[in-house]
Every structure is written in structure tokens, then in C-alpha cells.
């Protein structure tokens, strides 16, 4: 049972809604009552219920019309419905055969309280499973996204990859280091080049740096002019060596941006993960960020390792 789940009870029979509310509340649910279809739809706009118990036959607006209006609204489209009535009423109201009615949850009047609670529990369980599936689908969608400008991974991908790297570091002692890189004087670059050209410059810089990365390393865009690299199986010494190669490569390169030769430098903040840090990577990222900021403040074009 989902503790405290909100159940909207819709029926023009006020004595019946009172009884159903008491049954739901005794089972640990919150009951909200509406005595016609219009009030039911209004109640859903105030707060989306977890389940709706809906009378099929009501004056003004019947249960089927209420269902159709709810299904037309993205906010209430997936709210589980339990109909109150007979299969004959449902068949006539929905113009469906008995076989088609099997797709709908219908509780007969007069209702058995135990059956009603069982149906509510079943609908809530299905809703919970659907919500978890949606969360996983959204996570997979986010993980599959790459930044269209730089072709780097998304921040969501970086977050999940970091969790895996941290588990491996703790369990097997495999080191990894965060390299946080950012264009120096990026605000001035943005003003002089314009937004589009400065973003083209960032894309060119990341392409150059990717030539220094191994296939096991992961890079994600984490800011307008910032990108984060997870250097796998890399300790402080290896990270400094990588960062200096990348920094000097950018310093020595001339980029053709909007048919104009452009030079730029980067600063890189480094931090190696250690066991005393958290499991989500927030600490190692924040330390690398502090090192990066110190690099900018010192004049830029520098690699700094957080201690």
C-alpha cells in the first residue's frame, strides 16, 4: 500500500461517497469527494489524485465523459480509474462489448469494501510500477543525450558514470581523477566573438583535447565554456601529465573561427578521488572546481591539482 495515497471518490449519491470515504480512510488512504463530474475535474486541477473511483451513471456529466476529459489532459491522462456500476451500465455507456470491458476496472454496486480496497491496492501498485518505468525511461533518455555543439556527454551521463567509477575505486582500488577544463577569459571571448563564434571555438577546443584522451575516459559538457573529463585508471601523476599535454596543445593551436584565426588558452583543475569522499562525486567535482577557479584567478593557462 502507498501510505497516504489520495483517492478521489466521484458519485452523486452523497451517502455512498461518505461510506466509501470511511472505508478508504480506515485503510490508510486520503479520501477526496466530488458529487458530480464537473467538480471531479475541478478537483483534479487542484491536486492530481493517485486513483479515481468514478460512478458510471451521474446526471449532467456521466463517468465516461469524465474519463474522456481526464484522458485528454496530459496532467490526468494516466490517473488510474475504478468505475462504480454494473457491467451492463458500462457496456451501454462506453458502447463496448464484454470482452472490451475487461480492460476497465469495474466494481459492482452494492460494493464489497474488501473488494474495493483490493482494487485500489492493485491500481496503486500498477501506478507505482508505471512511474518507476517512466523514471527509468527518462534516465535512459537523458543518458543517451550528447551536447549537440561539442558532441560531449550530458551531465546526467557524467553523474551515472561517476557513481560507477567510485564503486570501482572503493572495491578494487582503481584510481581515477577529475579534470575540469574551461576557456580562460570566456566572458571577453563571448563579447568579442559573439555567442555563436565563441561556441564554435569551444567545440574546436574539445575536439583537440579529445585527441589526447583514451577510449575509457569520459568527457561531458558541464557549463557554457566548461567541460569535465573523468580520467579512468589515472592517479595524480598521470592526470597532471594529461592536463599539461592538453593545455599546451590548446596554447599552441590557432583555431579558424568564422574565417578568422583565433588563439585561446584553458585552465584545468584536477582532483583525484579518495575514499573519504562521498559516493555521488560531489566532493571530487567541487575540489576540481576550486582548483580551476584558482587557475583562472592566477592569470589562467595553468593546471592546478586540488589537495
PDB file of C-alpha atoms in Angstrom:
ATOM      1  CA  UNK A   1       0.000   0.000   0.000  1.00  0.00           C
ATOM      2  CA  UNK A   2       1.179   3.514  -0.839  1.00  0.00           C
ATOM      3  CA  UNK A   3       0.751   5.205   2.538  1.00  0.00           C
ATOM      4  CA  UNK A   4      -1.404   8.303   2.419  1.00  0.00           C
ATOM      5  CA  UNK A   5      -2.315   7.909  -1.253  1.00  0.00           C
ATOM      6  CA  UNK A   6      -5.044  10.350  -2.347  1.00  0.00           C
ATOM      7  CA  UNK A   7      -8.215   8.749  -3.705  1.00  0.00           C
ATOM      8  CA  UNK A   8     -10.862  10.893  -5.434  1.00  0.00           C
ATOM      9  CA  UNK A   9     -14.393   9.469  -4.981  1.00  0.00           C
ATOM     10  CA  UNK A  10     -16.902  10.712  -7.554  1.00  0.00           C
ATOM     11  CA  UNK A  11     -20.610   9.837  -7.144  1.00  0.00           C
ATOM     12  CA  UNK A  12     -23.824  11.861  -6.999  1.00  0.00           C
ATOM     13  CA  UNK A  13     -25.027   9.681  -4.088  1.00  0.00           C
ATOM     14  CA  UNK A  14     -23.695  11.580  -1.057  1.00  0.00           C
ATOM     15  CA  UNK A  15     -24.452   8.780   1.394  1.00  0.00           C
ATOM     16  CA  UNK A  16     -22.443   6.371  -0.760  1.00  0.00           C
ATOM     17  CA  UNK A  17     -19.444   8.704  -1.041  1.00  0.00           C
ATOM     18  CA  UNK A  18     -19.490   9.029   2.765  1.00  0.00           C
ATOM     19  CA  UNK A  19     -19.354   5.248   3.198  1.00  0.00           C
ATOM     20  CA  UNK A  20     -16.594   4.838   0.600  1.00  0.00           C
ATOM     21  CA  UNK A  21     -14.570   7.624   2.212  1.00  0.00           C
ATOM     22  CA  UNK A  22     -14.777   5.901   5.610  1.00  0.00           C
ATOM     23  CA  UNK A  23     -13.682   2.583   4.063  1.00  0.00           C
ATOM     24  CA  UNK A  24     -10.708   4.251   2.349  1.00  0.00           C
ATOM     25  CA  UNK A  25      -9.662   6.209   5.423  1.00  0.00           C
ATOM     26  CA  UNK A  26      -9.794   3.091   7.602  1.00  0.00           C
ATOM     27  CA  UNK A  27      -7.356   1.507   5.128  1.00  0.00           C
ATOM     28  CA  UNK A  28      -4.926   4.409   5.487  1.00  0.00           C
ATOM     29  CA  UNK A  29      -5.812   6.430   2.380  1.00  0.00           C
ATOM     30  CA  UNK A  30      -6.816  10.055   1.996  1.00  0.00           C
ATOM     31  CA  UNK A  31     -10.311  10.433   0.508  1.00  0.00           C
ATOM     32  CA  UNK A  32     -11.456  13.449  -1.505  1.00  0.00           C
ATOM     33  CA  UNK A  33     -15.101  13.633  -2.586  1.00  0.00           C
ATOM     34  CA  UNK A  34     -16.816  15.160  -5.632  1.00  0.00           C
ATOM     35  CA  UNK A  35     -20.579  14.793  -6.232  1.00  0.00           C
ATOM     36  CA  UNK A  36     -20.608  15.415  -9.989  1.00  0.00           C
ATOM     37  CA  UNK A  37     -18.295  15.214 -12.973  1.00  0.00           C
ATOM     38  CA  UNK A  38     -17.591  18.955 -13.153  1.00  0.00           C
ATOM     39  CA  UNK A  39     -16.445  19.059  -9.528  1.00  0.00           C
ATOM     40  CA  UNK A  40     -14.326  15.967 -10.125  1.00  0.00           C
ATOM     41  CA  UNK A  41     -12.442  17.627 -12.981  1.00  0.00           C
ATOM     42  CA  UNK A  42     -12.028  20.799 -10.910  1.00  0.00           C
ATOM     43  CA  UNK A  43     -10.639  18.743  -8.004  1.00  0.00           C
ATOM     44  CA  UNK A  44      -8.084  17.142 -10.328  1.00  0.00           C
ATOM     45  CA  UNK A  45      -6.866  20.586 -11.377  1.00  0.00           C
ATOM     46  CA  UNK A  46      -6.221  21.475  -7.728  1.00  0.00           C
ATOM     47  CA  UNK A  47      -4.382  18.230  -6.973  1.00  0.00           C
ATOM     48  CA  UNK A  48      -3.913  15.180  -9.151  1.00  0.00           C
ATOM     49  CA  UNK A  49      -5.208  12.136  -7.236  1.00  0.00           C
ATOM     50  CA  UNK A  50      -3.413   8.797  -7.181  1.00  0.00           C
ATOM     51  CA  UNK A  51      -6.619   6.887  -8.050  1.00  0.00           C
ATOM     52  CA  UNK A  52     -10.168   7.942  -9.011  1.00  0.00           C
ATOM     53  CA  UNK A  53     -13.260   5.916  -8.024  1.00  0.00           C
ATOM     54  CA  UNK A  54     -15.854   7.039 -10.547  1.00  0.00           C
ATOM     55  CA  UNK A  55     -19.595   6.372 -10.791  1.00  0.00           C
ATOM     56  CA  UNK A  56     -20.611   5.442 -14.342  1.00  0.00           C
ATOM     57  CA  UNK A  57     -24.107   6.938 -14.223  1.00  0.00           C
ATOM     58  CA  UNK A  58     -24.323  10.530 -12.983  1.00  0.00           C
ATOM     59  CA  UNK A  59     -26.519  13.462 -14.061  1.00  0.00           C
ATOM     60  CA  UNK A  60     -25.037  16.351 -16.066  1.00  0.00           C
ATOM     61  CA  UNK A  61     -21.801  14.526 -16.842  1.00  0.00           C
ATOM     62  CA  UNK A  62     -21.509  10.749 -16.678  1.00  0.00           C
ATOM     63  CA  UNK A  63     -18.448   8.769 -15.708  1.00  0.00           C
ATOM     64  CA  UNK A  64     -17.435   8.003 -19.298  1.00  0.00           C
ATOM     65  CA  UNK A  65     -17.411  11.686 -20.252  1.00  0.00           C
ATOM     66  CA  UNK A  66     -15.387  12.470 -17.125  1.00  0.00           C
ATOM     67  CA  UNK A  67     -12.928   9.757 -18.172  1.00  0.00           C
ATOM     68  CA  UNK A  68     -12.645  11.163 -21.694  1.00  0.00           C
ATOM     69  CA  UNK A  69     -11.948  14.667 -20.404  1.00  0.00           C
ATOM     70  CA  UNK A  70      -9.339  13.381 -17.971  1.00  0.00           C
ATOM     71  CA  UNK A  71      -7.650  11.333 -20.708  1.00  0.00           C
ATOM     72  CA  UNK A  72      -7.490  14.435 -22.918  1.00  0.00           C
ATOM     73  CA  UNK A  73      -5.456  16.293 -20.287  1.00  0.00           C
ATOM     74  CA  UNK A  74      -1.792  15.353 -20.063  1.00  0.00           C
ATOM     75  CA  UNK A  75      -1.795  16.009 -16.315  1.00  0.00           C
ATOM     76  CA  UNK A  76      -4.528  13.448 -15.617  1.00  0.00           C
ATOM     77  CA  UNK A  77      -4.139  11.138 -18.606  1.00  0.00           C
ATOM     78  CA  UNK A  78      -2.565   8.293 -16.650  1.00  0.00           C
ATOM     79  CA  UNK A  79      -4.512   8.510 -13.381  1.00  0.00           C
ATOM     80  CA  UNK A  80      -5.941   5.011 -12.649  1.00  0.00           C
ATOM     81  CA  UNK A  81      -9.754   4.748 -12.740  1.00  0.00           C
ATOM     82  CA  UNK A  82     -12.049   2.361 -10.889  1.00  0.00           C
ATOM     83  CA  UNK A  83     -15.668   2.534 -12.120  1.00  0.00           C
ATOM     84  CA  UNK A  84     -18.687   2.014  -9.868  1.00  0.00           C
ATOM     85  CA  UNK A  85     -21.699   0.439 -11.503  1.00  0.00           C
ATOM     86  CA  UNK A  86     -22.737  -2.659 -13.418  1.00  0.00           C
ATOM     87  CA  UNK A  87     -21.144  -4.221 -16.482  1.00  0.00           C
ATOM     88  CA  UNK A  88     -24.423  -3.542 -18.341  1.00  0.00           C
ATOM     89  CA  UNK A  89     -24.213   0.170 -17.472  1.00  0.00           C
ATOM     90  CA  UNK A  90     -20.574   0.262 -18.515  1.00  0.00           C
ATOM     91  CA  UNK A  91     -21.241  -1.602 -21.748  1.00  0.00           C
ATOM     92  CA  UNK A  92     -24.056   0.775 -22.679  1.00  0.00           C
ATOM     93  CA  UNK A  93     -22.213   3.954 -21.631  1.00  0.00           C
ATOM     94  CA  UNK A  94     -18.945   3.019 -23.323  1.00  0.00           C
ATOM     95  CA  UNK A  95     -20.534   1.199 -26.271  1.00  0.00           C
ATOM     96  CA  UNK A  96     -18.169  -1.715 -25.741  1.00  0.00           C
ATOM     97  CA  UNK A  97     -18.549  -5.490 -25.788  1.00  0.00           C
ATOM     98  CA  UNK A  98     -17.972  -7.580 -22.662  1.00  0.00           C
ATOM     99  CA  UNK A  99     -14.551  -8.593 -23.992  1.00  0.00           C
ATOM    100  CA  UNK A 100     -13.517  -4.957 -24.423  1.00  0.00           C
ATOM    101  CA  UNK A 101     -14.775  -4.138 -20.922  1.00  0.00           C
ATOM    102  CA  UNK A 102     -12.082  -6.418 -19.487  1.00  0.00           C
ATOM    103  CA  UNK A 103      -9.646  -3.529 -19.978  1.00  0.00           C
ATOM    104  CA  UNK A 104     -11.564  -1.479 -17.380  1.00  0.00           C
ATOM    105  CA  UNK A 105     -11.708  -1.912 -13.609  1.00  0.00           C
ATOM    106  CA  UNK A 106     -15.390  -2.033 -12.581  1.00  0.00           C
ATOM    107  CA  UNK A 107     -16.696  -2.549  -9.034  1.00  0.00           C
ATOM    108  CA  UNK A 108     -20.343  -3.563  -8.814  1.00  0.00           C
ATOM    109  CA  UNK A 109     -22.908  -1.772  -6.672  1.00  0.00           C
ATOM    110  CA  UNK A 110     -23.624  -2.505  -3.870  1.00  0.00           C
ATOM    111  CA  UNK A 111     -19.886  -2.793  -3.377  1.00  0.00           C
ATOM    112  CA  UNK A 112     -17.899  -5.112  -1.121  1.00  0.00           C
ATOM    113  CA  UNK A 113     -15.461  -2.962   0.946  1.00  0.00           C
ATOM    114  CA  UNK A 114     -12.789  -5.663   0.810  1.00  0.00           C
ATOM    115  CA  UNK A 115     -13.048  -5.881  -2.970  1.00  0.00           C
ATOM    116  CA  UNK A 116     -12.875  -2.101  -3.332  1.00  0.00           C
ATOM    117  CA  UNK A 117      -9.719  -1.851  -1.204  1.00  0.00           C
ATOM    118  CA  UNK A 118      -8.200  -4.754  -3.137  1.00  0.00           C
ATOM    119  CA  UNK A 119      -8.881  -2.944  -6.420  1.00  0.00           C
ATOM    120  CA  UNK A 120      -7.407   0.289  -5.047  1.00  0.00           C
ATOM    121  CA  UNK A 121      -4.256  -1.531  -3.904  1.00  0.00           C
ATOM    122  CA  UNK A 122      -3.940  -3.175  -7.317  1.00  0.00           C
ATOM    123  CA  UNK A 123      -4.272   0.115  -9.177  1.00  0.00           C
ATOM    124  CA  UNK A 124      -1.781   1.828  -6.877  1.00  0.00           C
ATOM    125  CA  UNK A 125       0.729  -0.981  -7.388  1.00  0.00           C
ATOM    126  CA  UNK A 126       0.374  -0.727 -11.155  1.00  0.00           C
ATOM    127  CA  UNK A 127       0.752   3.056 -10.935  1.00  0.00           C
ATOM    128  CA  UNK A 128       3.919   2.652  -8.863  1.00  0.00           C
ATOM    129  CA  UNK A 129       5.392   0.265 -11.438  1.00  0.00           C
ATOM    130  CA  UNK A 130       4.462   2.595 -14.319  1.00  0.00           C
ATOM    131  CA  UNK A 131       6.007   5.592 -12.532  1.00  0.00           C
ATOM    132  CA  UNK A 132       9.251   3.683 -11.940  1.00  0.00           C
ATOM    133  CA  UNK A 133       9.332   2.627 -15.579  1.00  0.00           C
ATOM    134  CA  UNK A 134       8.841   6.236 -16.675  1.00  0.00           C
ATOM    135  CA  UNK A 135      11.694   7.330 -14.402  1.00  0.00           C
ATOM    136  CA  UNK A 136      13.983   4.711 -15.916  1.00  0.00           C
ATOM    137  CA  UNK A 137      12.947   5.666 -19.445  1.00  0.00           C
ATOM    138  CA  UNK A 138      13.632   9.336 -18.709  1.00  0.00           C
ATOM    139  CA  UNK A 139      17.029   8.462 -17.197  1.00  0.00           C
ATOM    140  CA  UNK A 140      17.924   6.404 -20.264  1.00  0.00           C
ATOM    141  CA  UNK A 141      16.823   9.274 -22.480  1.00  0.00           C
ATOM    142  CA  UNK A 142      18.997  11.712 -20.552  1.00  0.00           C
ATOM    143  CA  UNK A 143      21.947   9.327 -20.578  1.00  0.00           C
ATOM    144  CA  UNK A 144      21.691   8.949 -24.336  1.00  0.00           C
ATOM    145  CA  UNK A 145      21.829  12.690 -24.924  1.00  0.00           C
ATOM    146  CA  UNK A 146      25.028  14.342 -26.092  1.00  0.00           C
ATOM    147  CA  UNK A 147      25.701  18.052 -26.307  1.00  0.00           C
ATOM    148  CA  UNK A 148      24.870  18.936 -29.948  1.00  0.00           C
ATOM    149  CA  UNK A 149      27.632  21.532 -30.139  1.00  0.00           C
ATOM    150  CA  UNK A 150      30.609  19.619 -28.751  1.00  0.00           C
ATOM    151  CA  UNK A 151      29.321  16.016 -29.009  1.00  0.00           C
ATOM    152  CA  UNK A 152      30.338  15.594 -25.362  1.00  0.00           C
ATOM    153  CA  UNK A 153      28.250  13.523 -22.957  1.00  0.00           C
ATOM    154  CA  UNK A 154      25.415  15.011 -20.924  1.00  0.00           C
ATOM    155  CA  UNK A 155      25.704  15.945 -17.215  1.00  0.00           C
ATOM    156  CA  UNK A 156      23.273  13.081 -16.451  1.00  0.00           C
ATOM    157  CA  UNK A 157      25.615  10.611 -18.132  1.00  0.00           C
ATOM    158  CA  UNK A 158      28.558  12.033 -16.172  1.00  0.00           C
ATOM    159  CA  UNK A 159      26.650  11.649 -12.903  1.00  0.00           C
ATOM    160  CA  UNK A 160      25.910   7.964 -13.513  1.00  0.00           C
ATOM    161  CA  UNK A 161      29.410   7.252 -14.826  1.00  0.00           C
ATOM    162  CA  UNK A 162      30.931   8.832 -11.723  1.00  0.00           C
ATOM    163  CA  UNK A 163      28.905   6.562  -9.456  1.00  0.00           C
ATOM    164  CA  UNK A 164      30.293   3.514 -11.281  1.00  0.00           C
ATOM    165  CA  UNK A 165      33.863   4.839 -11.151  1.00  0.00           C
ATOM    166  CA  UNK A 166      33.537   5.485  -7.409  1.00  0.00           C
ATOM    167  CA  UNK A 167      32.242   1.961  -6.752  1.00  0.00           C
ATOM    168  CA  UNK A 168      35.199   0.515  -8.655  1.00  0.00           C
ATOM    169  CA  UNK A 169      37.634   2.770  -6.822  1.00  0.00           C
ATOM    170  CA  UNK A 170      36.302   1.672  -3.442  1.00  0.00           C
ATOM    171  CA  UNK A 171      36.034  -2.014  -4.234  1.00  0.00           C
ATOM    172  CA  UNK A 172      39.131  -2.616  -6.347  1.00  0.00           C
ATOM    173  CA  UNK A 173      41.331   0.358  -5.527  1.00  0.00           C
ATOM    174  CA  UNK A 174      41.218   1.602  -9.131  1.00  0.00           C
ATOM    175  CA  UNK A 175      42.181   5.303  -9.129  1.00  0.00           C
ATOM    176  CA  UNK A 176      40.507   7.989 -11.191  1.00  0.00           C
ATOM    177  CA  UNK A 177      40.936  11.740 -11.431  1.00  0.00           C
ATOM    178  CA  UNK A 178      38.611  14.536 -12.449  1.00  0.00           C
ATOM    179  CA  UNK A 179      39.926  17.119 -14.928  1.00  0.00           C
ATOM    180  CA  UNK A 180      37.724  20.217 -15.070  1.00  0.00           C
ATOM    181  CA  UNK A 181      38.676  22.458 -18.007  1.00  0.00           C
ATOM    182  CA  UNK A 182      37.368  25.870 -19.032  1.00  0.00           C
ATOM    183  CA  UNK A 183      38.303  28.538 -21.540  1.00  0.00           C
ATOM    184  CA  UNK A 184      40.230  31.412 -19.972  1.00  0.00           C
ATOM    185  CA  UNK A 185      38.602  34.856 -20.186  1.00  0.00           C
ATOM    186  CA  UNK A 186      35.499  33.314 -21.698  1.00  0.00           C
ATOM    187  CA  UNK A 187      33.337  36.353 -20.990  1.00  0.00           C
ATOM    188  CA  UNK A 188      35.679  38.572 -23.001  1.00  0.00           C
ATOM    189  CA  UNK A 189      35.759  35.941 -25.750  1.00  0.00           C
ATOM    190  CA  UNK A 190      31.981  35.863 -25.838  1.00  0.00           C
ATOM    191  CA  UNK A 191      31.829  39.651 -26.135  1.00  0.00           C
ATOM    192  CA  UNK A 192      34.475  39.862 -28.863  1.00  0.00           C
ATOM    193  CA  UNK A 193      33.442  36.820 -30.896  1.00  0.00           C
ATOM    194  CA  UNK A 194      29.724  36.674 -30.184  1.00  0.00           C
ATOM    195  CA  UNK A 195      27.828  33.727 -28.771  1.00  0.00           C
ATOM    196  CA  UNK A 196      27.821  31.559 -31.899  1.00  0.00           C
ATOM    197  CA  UNK A 197      31.501  32.008 -32.708  1.00  0.00           C
ATOM    198  CA  UNK A 198      32.612  31.520 -29.106  1.00  0.00           C
ATOM    199  CA  UNK A 199      30.659  28.267 -29.004  1.00  0.00           C
ATOM    200  CA  UNK A 200      32.322  27.195 -32.253  1.00  0.00           C
ATOM    201  CA  UNK A 201      35.639  27.871 -30.510  1.00  0.00           C
ATOM    202  CA  UNK A 202      34.637  25.700 -27.565  1.00  0.00           C
ATOM    203  CA  UNK A 203      33.703  22.864 -29.938  1.00  0.00           C
ATOM    204  CA  UNK A 204      37.087  23.148 -31.674  1.00  0.00           C
ATOM    205  CA  UNK A 205      38.924  23.117 -28.342  1.00  0.00           C
ATOM    206  CA  UNK A 206      37.109  19.999 -27.143  1.00  0.00           C
ATOM    207  CA  UNK A 207      37.859  18.229 -30.421  1.00  0.00           C
ATOM    208  CA  UNK A 208      41.570  18.967 -29.944  1.00  0.00           C
ATOM    209  CA  UNK A 209      41.562  17.747 -26.354  1.00  0.00           C
ATOM    210  CA  UNK A 210      39.685  14.569 -27.276  1.00  0.00           C
ATOM    211  CA  UNK A 211      42.748  13.542 -29.305  1.00  0.00           C
ATOM    212  CA  UNK A 212      44.641  13.278 -26.013  1.00  0.00           C
ATOM    213  CA  UNK A 213      42.005  11.133 -24.293  1.00  0.00           C
ATOM    214  CA  UNK A 214      41.810   7.355 -24.131  1.00  0.00           C
ATOM    215  CA  UNK A 215      38.692   5.437 -25.124  1.00  0.00           C
ATOM    216  CA  UNK A 216      37.999   4.676 -21.440  1.00  0.00           C
ATOM    217  CA  UNK A 217      37.949   8.372 -20.468  1.00  0.00           C
ATOM    218  CA  UNK A 218      34.614  10.211 -20.453  1.00  0.00           C
ATOM    219  CA  UNK A 219      34.075  13.906 -21.178  1.00  0.00           C
ATOM    220  CA  UNK A 220      30.859  15.846 -20.548  1.00  0.00           C
ATOM    221  CA  UNK A 221      29.890  19.456 -21.083  1.00  0.00           C
ATOM    222  CA  UNK A 222      29.125  20.907 -17.663  1.00  0.00           C
ATOM    223  CA  UNK A 223      28.988  24.642 -18.355  1.00  0.00           C
ATOM    224  CA  UNK A 224      28.789  27.218 -21.138  1.00  0.00           C
ATOM    225  CA  UNK A 225      32.568  27.098 -21.628  1.00  0.00           C
ATOM    226  CA  UNK A 226      33.436  24.278 -19.242  1.00  0.00           C
ATOM    227  CA  UNK A 227      33.797  20.538 -19.667  1.00  0.00           C
ATOM    228  CA  UNK A 228      34.592  17.754 -17.229  1.00  0.00           C
ATOM    229  CA  UNK A 229      36.747  14.730 -18.006  1.00  0.00           C
ATOM    230  CA  UNK A 230      36.843  11.559 -15.924  1.00  0.00           C
ATOM    231  CA  UNK A 231      40.345  10.148 -16.345  1.00  0.00           C
ATOM    232  CA  UNK A 232      39.888   6.466 -15.575  1.00  0.00           C
ATOM    233  CA  UNK A 233      42.686   4.375 -14.005  1.00  0.00           C
ATOM    234  CA  UNK A 234      44.637   7.596 -13.524  1.00  0.00           C
ATOM    235  CA  UNK A 235      46.427   8.887 -10.425  1.00  0.00           C
ATOM    236  CA  UNK A 236      47.666  12.413  -9.754  1.00  0.00           C
ATOM    237  CA  UNK A 237      50.838  11.991 -11.772  1.00  0.00           C
ATOM    238  CA  UNK A 238      49.051  10.657 -14.839  1.00  0.00           C
ATOM    239  CA  UNK A 239      46.376  13.343 -14.568  1.00  0.00           C
ATOM    240  CA  UNK A 240      48.925  16.168 -14.456  1.00  0.00           C
ATOM    241  CA  UNK A 241      50.689  14.695 -17.478  1.00  0.00           C
ATOM    242  CA  UNK A 242      47.414  14.536 -19.434  1.00  0.00           C
ATOM    243  CA  UNK A 243      46.318  18.037 -18.397  1.00  0.00           C
ATOM    244  CA  UNK A 244      49.635  19.612 -19.364  1.00  0.00           C
ATOM    245  CA  UNK A 245      49.559  17.917 -22.778  1.00  0.00           C
ATOM    246  CA  UNK A 246      46.034  19.205 -23.340  1.00  0.00           C
ATOM    247  CA  UNK A 247      46.790  22.709 -22.048  1.00  0.00           C
ATOM    248  CA  UNK A 248      49.946  23.178 -24.130  1.00  0.00           C
ATOM    249  CA  UNK A 249      48.207  21.755 -27.215  1.00  0.00           C
ATOM    250  CA  UNK A 250      45.488  24.403 -26.955  1.00  0.00           C
ATOM    251  CA  UNK A 251      48.031  27.147 -26.254  1.00  0.00           C
ATOM    252  CA  UNK A 252      49.982  26.201 -29.391  1.00  0.00           C
ATOM    253  CA  UNK A 253      46.938  25.892 -31.656  1.00  0.00           C
ATOM    254  CA  UNK A 254      45.307  28.504 -33.855  1.00  0.00           C
ATOM    255  CA  UNK A 255      41.616  27.981 -34.496  1.00  0.00           C
ATOM    256  CA  UNK A 256      39.769  29.158 -37.599  1.00  0.00           C
ATOM    257  CA  UNK A 257      36.590  30.681 -36.189  1.00  0.00           C
ATOM    258  CA  UNK A 258      34.279  32.466 -38.632  1.00  0.00           C
ATOM    259  CA  UNK A 259      37.197  32.636 -41.080  1.00  0.00           C
ATOM    260  CA  UNK A 260      39.347  34.427 -38.510  1.00  0.00           C
ATOM    261  CA  UNK A 261      42.460  32.943 -36.824  1.00  0.00           C
ATOM    262  CA  UNK A 262      41.800  32.756 -33.095  1.00  0.00           C
ATOM    263  CA  UNK A 263      44.013  31.813 -30.175  1.00  0.00           C
ATOM    264  CA  UNK A 264      42.836  30.811 -26.752  1.00  0.00           C
ATOM    265  CA  UNK A 265      44.106  29.217 -23.554  1.00  0.00           C
ATOM    266  CA  UNK A 266      42.465  26.990 -20.983  1.00  0.00           C
ATOM    267  CA  UNK A 267      42.854  26.351 -17.284  1.00  0.00           C
ATOM    268  CA  UNK A 268      42.400  22.884 -15.804  1.00  0.00           C
ATOM    269  CA  UNK A 269      41.528  21.937 -12.231  1.00  0.00           C
ATOM    270  CA  UNK A 270      42.361  18.389 -11.136  1.00  0.00           C
ATOM    271  CA  UNK A 271      41.287  16.242  -8.213  1.00  0.00           C
ATOM    272  CA  UNK A 272      41.928  12.559  -7.578  1.00  0.00           C
ATOM    273  CA  UNK A 273      39.164  10.636  -5.846  1.00  0.00           C
ATOM    274  CA  UNK A 274      39.950   9.326  -2.337  1.00  0.00           C
ATOM    275  CA  UNK A 275      37.949   7.023  -0.055  1.00  0.00           C
ATOM    276  CA  UNK A 276      36.893   9.772   2.345  1.00  0.00           C
ATOM    277  CA  UNK A 277      34.826  11.452  -0.387  1.00  0.00           C
ATOM    278  CA  UNK A 278      31.108  10.870  -0.995  1.00  0.00           C
ATOM    279  CA  UNK A 279      29.579   8.229  -3.274  1.00  0.00           C
ATOM    280  CA  UNK A 280      27.966  10.675  -5.721  1.00  0.00           C
ATOM    281  CA  UNK A 281      31.110  12.527  -6.783  1.00  0.00           C
ATOM    282  CA  UNK A 282      30.047  15.912  -5.437  1.00  0.00           C
ATOM    283  CA  UNK A 283      33.189  16.384  -3.342  1.00  0.00           C
ATOM    284  CA  UNK A 284      35.698  15.398  -6.018  1.00  0.00           C
ATOM    285  CA  UNK A 285      33.927  17.676  -8.511  1.00  0.00           C
ATOM    286  CA  UNK A 286      33.816  20.610  -6.089  1.00  0.00           C
ATOM    287  CA  UNK A 287      37.531  20.283  -5.307  1.00  0.00           C
ATOM    288  CA  UNK A 288      38.369  20.228  -9.019  1.00  0.00           C
ATOM    289  CA  UNK A 289      36.177  23.323  -9.460  1.00  0.00           C
ATOM    290  CA  UNK A 290      38.049  25.153  -6.701  1.00  0.00           C
ATOM    291  CA  UNK A 291      41.361  24.315  -8.372  1.00  0.00           C
ATOM    292  CA  UNK A 292      40.001  25.537 -11.724  1.00  0.00           C
ATOM    293  CA  UNK A 293      38.836  28.832 -10.215  1.00  0.00           C
ATOM    294  CA  UNK A 294      42.234  29.348  -8.601  1.00  0.00           C
ATOM    295  CA  UNK A 295      43.794  28.781 -12.003  1.00  0.00           C
ATOM    296  CA  UNK A 296      41.626  31.498 -13.560  1.00  0.00           C
ATOM    297  CA  UNK A 297      42.372  33.878 -10.687  1.00  0.00           C
ATOM    298  CA  UNK A 298      46.128  33.340 -11.065  1.00  0.00           C
ATOM    299  CA  UNK A 299      46.000  34.515 -14.673  1.00  0.00           C
ATOM    300  CA  UNK A 300      44.887  31.375 -16.493  1.00  0.00           C
ATOM    301  CA  UNK A 301      46.673  28.963 -18.822  1.00  0.00           C
ATOM    302  CA  UNK A 302      47.585  26.748 -15.889  1.00  0.00           C
ATOM    303  CA  UNK A 303      46.971  23.279 -14.441  1.00  0.00           C
ATOM    304  CA  UNK A 304      46.312  23.028 -10.713  1.00  0.00           C
ATOM    305  CA  UNK A 305      45.831  19.877  -8.610  1.00  0.00           C
ATOM    306  CA  UNK A 306      43.490  20.056  -5.629  1.00  0.00           C
ATOM    307  CA  UNK A 307      44.993  18.656  -2.427  1.00  0.00           C
TER     308      UNK A 307
END
